[in-house]
Amino acid sequence: MADEPLISVANLSKTYDDGFEALKNINLGVRNGEILALLGPNGAGKTTLISIICGLVNPTEGSVTVGGYDIIADYRQTRSMIGLVPQELATDAFESVWATVSFSRGLFGKGPKPTLIESLLKDLSLWDKKDNQIMALSGGMKRRVMIAKALSHEPTILFLDEPTAGVDVELRKDMWALIRRLRDTGVTVILTTHYIQEAEEMADRVGVINNGELILVEDKTELMRKMGSKRLTLDLQQPLQEVPPALASYDLELANGGSQIVYTYDTRGERTGITGLLAALNDADIRFRDLSTTQSSLEEIFVNLVRGAS
Ligand SMILES: Nc1ncnc2c1ncn2[C@@H]1O[C@H](COP(=O)(O)OP(=O)(O)OP(=O)(O)O)[C@@H](O)[C@H]1O
Ligand SMILES: [Mg+2]
């Protein structure tokens, strides 16, 4: 079926041996070909969720299927579809970049394919380091080696747990471009990130995890439309000392020493109130030179969600 989820997580819970409840009844469907970003504060349960889907951690309750296969009963099938870039870097320090990435492919029972390894290393700006030992690389380079390793067996699903932590802005942009290219070739991508801008740039859908609960999964644009407020800023011809009483019914603030009026409105509302506000300004003889609107960022939405939930 076309809209059957590629990954299906049902009633999944995880209690660690020490009794800590890291995941509470998670239900989630990951769609074929999407980029899903998982957001959540430290300790929310993101890595636990990914580790269960990848078969590294046992669930306490519930089930997960990948491409219709059960992650426990059909572990080999599900694992071979998945590439994982773990949060913690772990590689053989003495191996060369080339050997590490090639060897990874072998672990999945796939024959050598030097052209693929070459193009991965080139895409990840690691080609000139291919003969270096891993221990002679910088942290950001090591992370890119992990990505090359995860892609070496040509998985159709890629998990990236904090892929750009410690990667500089320039390279982060290159990595975003690479992830988009992968998505365009049909790879499904699930990533966790603390850089909300990353989710804003990349994700088709956003899931928010807090205290082991998946508190929301939503189409990114829809989320920003529904949850976001917008701000209208008017640059005034004459600065104001205070908001005139005639405009008290609007949610207005003065900014920039009184030279700007900022109007915050809810994008969910039927009416924005802008027409009324402009008429009221006109009646109060307040003239403006320019106006602009801005949408609240995913960051503000996220902070509000997590604060509201805990
Ligand atoms: N092996 C373990 N034994 C006991 N508790 C664990 C274990 N692994 C993780 N936890 C706990 O489970 C919770 C979730 O951890 P997890 O690593 O999934 O969070 P996270 O969302 O990935 O956080 P971060 O953003 O810091 O990576 C944390 O409170 C953590 O201490
Ligand atoms: Mg984590």
Coordinates of C-alpha atoms and ligand atoms in Angstrom, one line a residue:
M1 CA 0.0 0.0 0.0
A2 CA 1.4 3.4 -1.0
D3 CA 0.6 5.2 2.3
E4 CA 1.7 2.3 4.6
P5 CA 4.5 3.8 6.7
L6 CA 8.0 2.6 6.0
I7 CA 8.7 2.4 9.7
S8 CA 5.9 1.7 12.1
V9 CA 6.4 2.1 15.9
A10 CA 3.5 0.9 18.0
N11 CA 2.9 1.3 21.7
L12 CA 6.7 1.3 22.3
S13 CA 8.0 1.7 25.8
K14 CA 11.4 1.4 27.3
T15 CA 12.4 1.0 30.9
Y16 CA 16.1 0.7 31.5
D17 CA 17.5 -1.9 34.0
D18 CA 17.8 0.7 36.7
G19 CA 14.0 1.3 36.4
F20 CA 14.3 4.6 34.4
E21 CA 11.4 5.0 32.0
A22 CA 13.0 6.5 28.9
L23 CA 10.1 6.0 26.5
K24 CA 6.4 5.9 27.2
N25 CA 4.0 4.4 24.7
I26 CA 5.4 5.9 21.5
N27 CA 3.4 5.6 18.3
L28 CA 5.0 6.8 15.1
G29 CA 4.9 6.2 11.4
V30 CA 7.8 7.3 9.3
R31 CA 6.8 7.8 5.6
N32 CA 8.8 6.5 2.7
G33 CA 11.1 9.3 1.4
E34 CA 10.6 11.9 4.0
I35 CA 13.1 13.8 6.2
L36 CA 11.8 13.5 9.8
A37 CA 13.5 15.6 12.5
L38 CA 13.2 14.6 16.1
L39 CA 13.6 17.5 18.5
G40 CA 13.8 17.3 22.3
P41 CA 15.9 18.4 25.2
N42 CA 18.8 16.4 26.6
G43 CA 17.6 13.1 28.0
A44 CA 14.3 13.2 26.2
G45 CA 14.6 9.7 24.7
K46 CA 15.7 10.4 21.1
T47 CA 18.8 8.2 21.1
T48 CA 16.8 5.4 22.9
L49 CA 14.1 5.5 20.2
I50 CA 16.7 5.4 17.4
S51 CA 18.7 2.6 19.1
I52 CA 15.6 0.5 19.5
I53 CA 14.6 0.9 15.8
C54 CA 18.2 0.0 14.8
G55 CA 18.1 -3.1 17.0
L56 CA 20.8 -1.9 19.5
V57 CA 18.5 -1.6 22.5
N58 CA 15.6 -4.0 23.4
P59 CA 12.2 -2.5 23.8
T60 CA 10.3 -3.2 27.0
E61 CA 6.9 -3.1 25.4
G62 CA 5.5 -2.6 21.9
S63 CA 6.7 -3.4 18.5
V64 CA 8.5 -1.8 15.5
T65 CA 8.5 -2.8 11.9
V66 CA 10.8 -1.6 9.1
G67 CA 9.6 -2.2 5.5
G68 CA 7.1 -4.7 7.0
Y69 CA 9.7 -6.7 8.9
D70 CA 9.8 -7.0 12.6
I71 CA 13.0 -5.5 14.1
I72 CA 13.5 -8.4 16.5
A73 CA 12.3 -11.4 14.5
D74 CA 13.7 -10.2 11.2
Y75 CA 16.7 -8.3 12.5
R76 CA 19.0 -9.0 9.6
Q77 CA 16.5 -7.7 7.0
T78 CA 15.6 -4.6 8.9
R79 CA 19.2 -3.8 9.9
S80 CA 20.5 -4.1 6.3
M81 CA 18.0 -1.4 5.2
I82 CA 19.3 1.0 7.8
G83 CA 22.4 3.2 7.9
L84 CA 23.1 4.6 11.4
V85 CA 25.3 7.6 12.3
P86 CA 25.4 7.2 16.1
Q87 CA 25.7 10.2 18.4
E88 CA 28.8 8.8 20.1
L89 CA 31.7 8.6 17.7
A90 CA 33.3 5.1 17.8
T91 CA 35.8 4.1 15.1
D92 CA 39.1 2.3 14.8
A93 CA 41.6 5.0 15.6
F94 CA 44.4 3.3 13.7
E95 CA 42.6 2.4 10.5
S96 CA 42.6 4.6 7.5
V97 CA 39.5 6.5 6.4
W98 CA 39.3 4.4 3.2
A99 CA 39.7 1.1 5.0
T100 CA 37.2 2.0 7.7
V101 CA 34.5 2.9 5.2
S102 CA 35.2 -0.1 2.9
F103 CA 35.2 -2.5 5.8
S104 CA 31.8 -1.2 7.0
R105 CA 30.3 -2.2 3.7
G106 CA 31.7 -5.7 4.1
L107 CA 30.1 -6.1 7.5
F108 CA 26.7 -6.1 5.7
G109 CA 27.8 -8.8 3.4
K110 CA 28.1 -6.6 0.4
G111 CA 31.0 -6.9 -2.1
P112 CA 33.5 -4.2 -2.6
K113 CA 32.4 -1.1 -4.6
P114 CA 35.3 1.3 -4.7
T115 CA 33.5 3.8 -7.0
L116 CA 30.8 4.2 -4.3
I117 CA 33.3 4.7 -1.5
E118 CA 35.1 7.2 -3.7
S119 CA 32.0 9.2 -4.4
L120 CA 30.9 9.1 -0.7
L121 CA 34.3 10.4 0.4
K122 CA 34.3 13.1 -2.2
D123 CA 30.7 14.2 -1.3
L124 CA 31.8 14.4 2.4
S125 CA 34.9 16.4 1.6
L126 CA 37.1 13.6 2.9
W127 CA 38.8 12.5 -0.3
D128 CA 42.1 14.2 0.5
K129 CA 42.1 12.4 3.9
K130 CA 41.3 9.0 2.5
D131 CA 44.7 7.6 3.6
N132 CA 44.8 9.3 7.0
Q133 CA 44.4 7.3 10.2
I134 CA 41.1 8.2 11.9
M135 CA 43.0 9.4 14.9
A136 CA 44.7 12.0 12.8
L137 CA 41.3 13.7 11.9
S138 CA 39.5 16.5 13.5
G139 CA 36.2 15.9 15.3
G140 CA 34.1 17.2 12.5
M141 CA 36.0 15.0 10.0
K142 CA 35.4 12.0 12.2
R143 CA 31.7 12.7 12.2
R144 CA 31.8 12.8 8.4
V145 CA 33.6 9.5 8.4
M146 CA 30.7 8.1 10.4
I147 CA 28.3 9.3 7.8
A148 CA 30.3 7.7 5.0
K149 CA 30.4 4.4 7.0
A150 CA 26.6 4.6 7.5
L151 CA 26.1 5.0 3.8
S152 CA 28.6 2.4 2.7
H153 CA 26.1 -0.4 2.4
E154 CA 23.6 1.7 0.4
P155 CA 20.8 1.8 3.0
T156 CA 17.4 3.0 2.1
I157 CA 16.9 4.5 5.5
L158 CA 19.4 6.7 7.2
F159 CA 19.4 7.6 10.9
L160 CA 21.5 10.6 11.9
D161 CA 21.8 11.1 15.7
E162 CA 23.1 14.7 16.0
P163 CA 24.8 14.6 12.7
T164 CA 26.2 18.1 12.7
A165 CA 27.2 18.4 16.4
G166 CA 30.7 19.9 16.3
V167 CA 30.6 20.6 12.6
D168 CA 31.3 24.1 11.5
V169 CA 28.7 26.2 9.7
E170 CA 30.2 25.9 6.3
L171 CA 30.4 22.1 6.4
R172 CA 27.1 21.8 8.1
K173 CA 25.6 23.5 5.0
D174 CA 27.4 20.9 2.8
M175 CA 26.0 18.1 4.9
W176 CA 22.5 19.5 4.6
A177 CA 22.9 19.5 0.8
L178 CA 24.2 15.9 0.9
I179 CA 21.2 14.8 3.0
R180 CA 18.8 16.5 0.6
R181 CA 20.5 14.8 -2.3
L182 CA 20.1 11.4 -0.6
R183 CA 16.4 12.2 0.1
D184 CA 16.0 13.1 -3.6
T185 CA 17.4 9.6 -4.5
G186 CA 14.7 8.1 -2.4
V187 CA 16.4 7.6 1.0
T188 CA 14.3 8.2 4.0
V189 CA 16.1 10.2 6.7
I190 CA 15.4 10.5 10.4
L191 CA 17.6 12.9 12.2
T192 CA 17.9 14.3 15.7
T193 CA 19.3 17.7 16.3
H194 CA 19.8 20.4 18.8
Y195 CA 20.1 23.0 16.0
I196 CA 16.5 23.9 15.5
Q197 CA 17.5 25.8 12.4
E198 CA 18.6 22.5 11.0
A199 CA 15.1 21.1 11.4
E200 CA 13.6 24.3 10.0
E201 CA 15.8 24.0 6.9
M202 CA 15.6 20.3 6.3
A203 CA 12.7 18.5 7.7
D204 CA 9.4 17.6 6.0
R205 CA 8.0 16.7 9.4
V206 CA 9.0 17.4 12.9
G207 CA 8.5 15.2 16.0
V208 CA 8.9 16.6 19.5
I209 CA 10.0 14.3 22.3
N210 CA 9.9 15.4 25.9
N211 CA 10.4 13.2 29.0
G212 CA 10.0 10.0 27.0
E213 CA 6.8 11.1 25.3
L214 CA 6.2 12.0 21.7
I215 CA 4.2 15.1 22.3
L216 CA 3.7 16.0 18.6
V217 CA 4.4 14.9 15.1
E218 CA 3.5 17.4 12.4
D219 CA 4.2 18.6 8.9
K220 CA 6.8 21.3 9.4
T221 CA 5.1 24.0 7.4
E222 CA 1.7 23.2 9.0
L223 CA 3.2 23.3 12.4
M224 CA 4.7 26.7 11.8
R225 CA 1.5 28.0 10.3
K226 CA -0.7 26.7 13.2
M227 CA 1.5 27.4 16.1
G228 CA 3.3 30.4 15.0
S229 CA 2.4 34.0 15.6
K230 CA 3.3 36.7 13.2
R231 CA 4.6 40.2 13.8
L232 CA 3.8 43.3 11.8
T233 CA 6.4 46.1 12.3
L234 CA 5.6 49.6 11.2
D235 CA 8.4 52.2 10.9
L236 CA 6.8 55.5 12.0
Q237 CA 7.4 58.9 10.6
Q238 CA 7.3 60.4 14.1
P239 CA 8.4 58.5 17.2
L240 CA 5.8 57.9 19.9
Q241 CA 6.2 58.1 23.6
E242 CA 3.5 55.6 24.3
V243 CA 0.8 53.5 22.6
P244 CA -2.1 55.9 22.1
P245 CA -5.2 54.9 24.2
A246 CA -7.3 54.7 21.0
L247 CA -5.2 51.7 19.9
A248 CA -5.4 49.9 23.3
S249 CA -7.5 47.1 22.0
Y250 CA -4.6 45.9 19.8
D251 CA -1.6 43.9 21.0
L252 CA 0.9 46.6 20.3
E253 CA 4.4 47.4 21.6
L254 CA 6.7 50.2 20.9
A255 CA 10.2 49.4 19.7
N256 CA 13.4 51.1 18.7
G257 CA 12.9 54.2 20.9
G258 CA 9.3 54.6 19.9
S259 CA 10.1 54.8 16.2
Q260 CA 8.4 51.4 15.5
I261 CA 5.1 49.9 16.4
V262 CA 5.1 46.1 16.6
Y263 CA 1.8 44.3 16.3
T264 CA 1.6 40.6 17.2
Y265 CA -1.2 38.5 15.8
D266 CA -2.3 34.9 15.6
T267 CA -2.0 33.3 12.2
R268 CA -4.8 30.8 13.2
G269 CA -7.4 33.5 13.5
E270 CA -10.0 34.1 10.8
R271 CA -9.0 37.8 10.7
T272 CA -5.6 39.2 11.4
G273 CA -7.0 42.6 12.5
I274 CA -4.5 44.3 10.3
T275 CA -7.0 46.3 8.3
G276 CA -8.7 47.5 11.4
L277 CA -5.3 48.5 12.9
L278 CA -4.3 50.4 9.8
A279 CA -7.6 52.3 9.8
A280 CA -7.2 53.1 13.6
L281 CA -3.7 54.4 13.0
N282 CA -5.0 56.6 10.2
D283 CA -7.7 57.9 12.5
A284 CA -5.2 58.6 15.2
D285 CA -3.1 60.5 12.6
I286 CA -0.1 58.1 13.0
R287 CA 1.8 57.8 9.7
F288 CA 4.3 55.2 8.8
R289 CA 7.1 55.0 6.3
D290 CA 7.4 51.2 5.9
L291 CA 6.0 48.0 7.2
S292 CA 7.2 44.4 7.3
T293 CA 6.0 41.0 8.8
T294 CA 8.0 38.2 10.4
Q295 CA 6.9 34.7 11.4
S296 CA 7.9 33.2 14.7
S297 CA 10.6 30.6 14.3
L298 CA 10.4 26.9 14.9
E299 CA 12.7 27.6 17.9
E300 CA 10.1 29.7 19.6
I301 CA 7.4 27.2 18.9
F302 CA 9.6 24.4 20.2
V303 CA 10.5 26.2 23.4
N304 CA 6.9 26.9 24.1
L305 CA 5.9 23.3 23.5
V306 CA 8.5 21.8 25.7
R307 CA 7.8 24.4 28.4
G308 CA 4.1 23.8 28.2
A309 CA 4.5 20.0 28.4
S310 CA 6.7 19.7 31.5
Ligands
LIG1 N1 21.7 2.4 29.4 C1 21.0 3.2 30.2 N2 20.6 2.9 31.4 C2 19.9 3.7 32.2 N3 19.3 4.9 31.7 C3 19.6 5.2 30.5 C4 20.5 4.4 29.6 N4 20.6 5.1 28.4 C5 19.9 6.2 28.5 N5 19.3 6.3 29.7 C6 18.5 7.4 30.2 O1 17.3 7.5 29.3 C7 17.0 8.9 29.1 C8 17.0 9.2 27.7 O2 18.3 9.1 27.1 P1 18.6 9.3 25.6 O3 20.0 9.1 25.4 O4 17.6 8.5 24.8 O5 18.2 10.9 25.4 P2 18.4 11.9 24.2 O6 17.0 12.5 23.9 O7 19.1 11.2 23.1 O8 19.3 13.0 24.8 P3 20.5 13.9 24.2 O9 19.8 15.0 23.5 O10 21.3 14.4 25.3 O11 21.3 13.0 23.3 C9 18.0 9.7 29.9 O12 17.5 10.1 31.1 C10 19.2 8.7 30.1 O13 19.9 9.0 31.3
MG2 MG 20.9 11.5 22.2

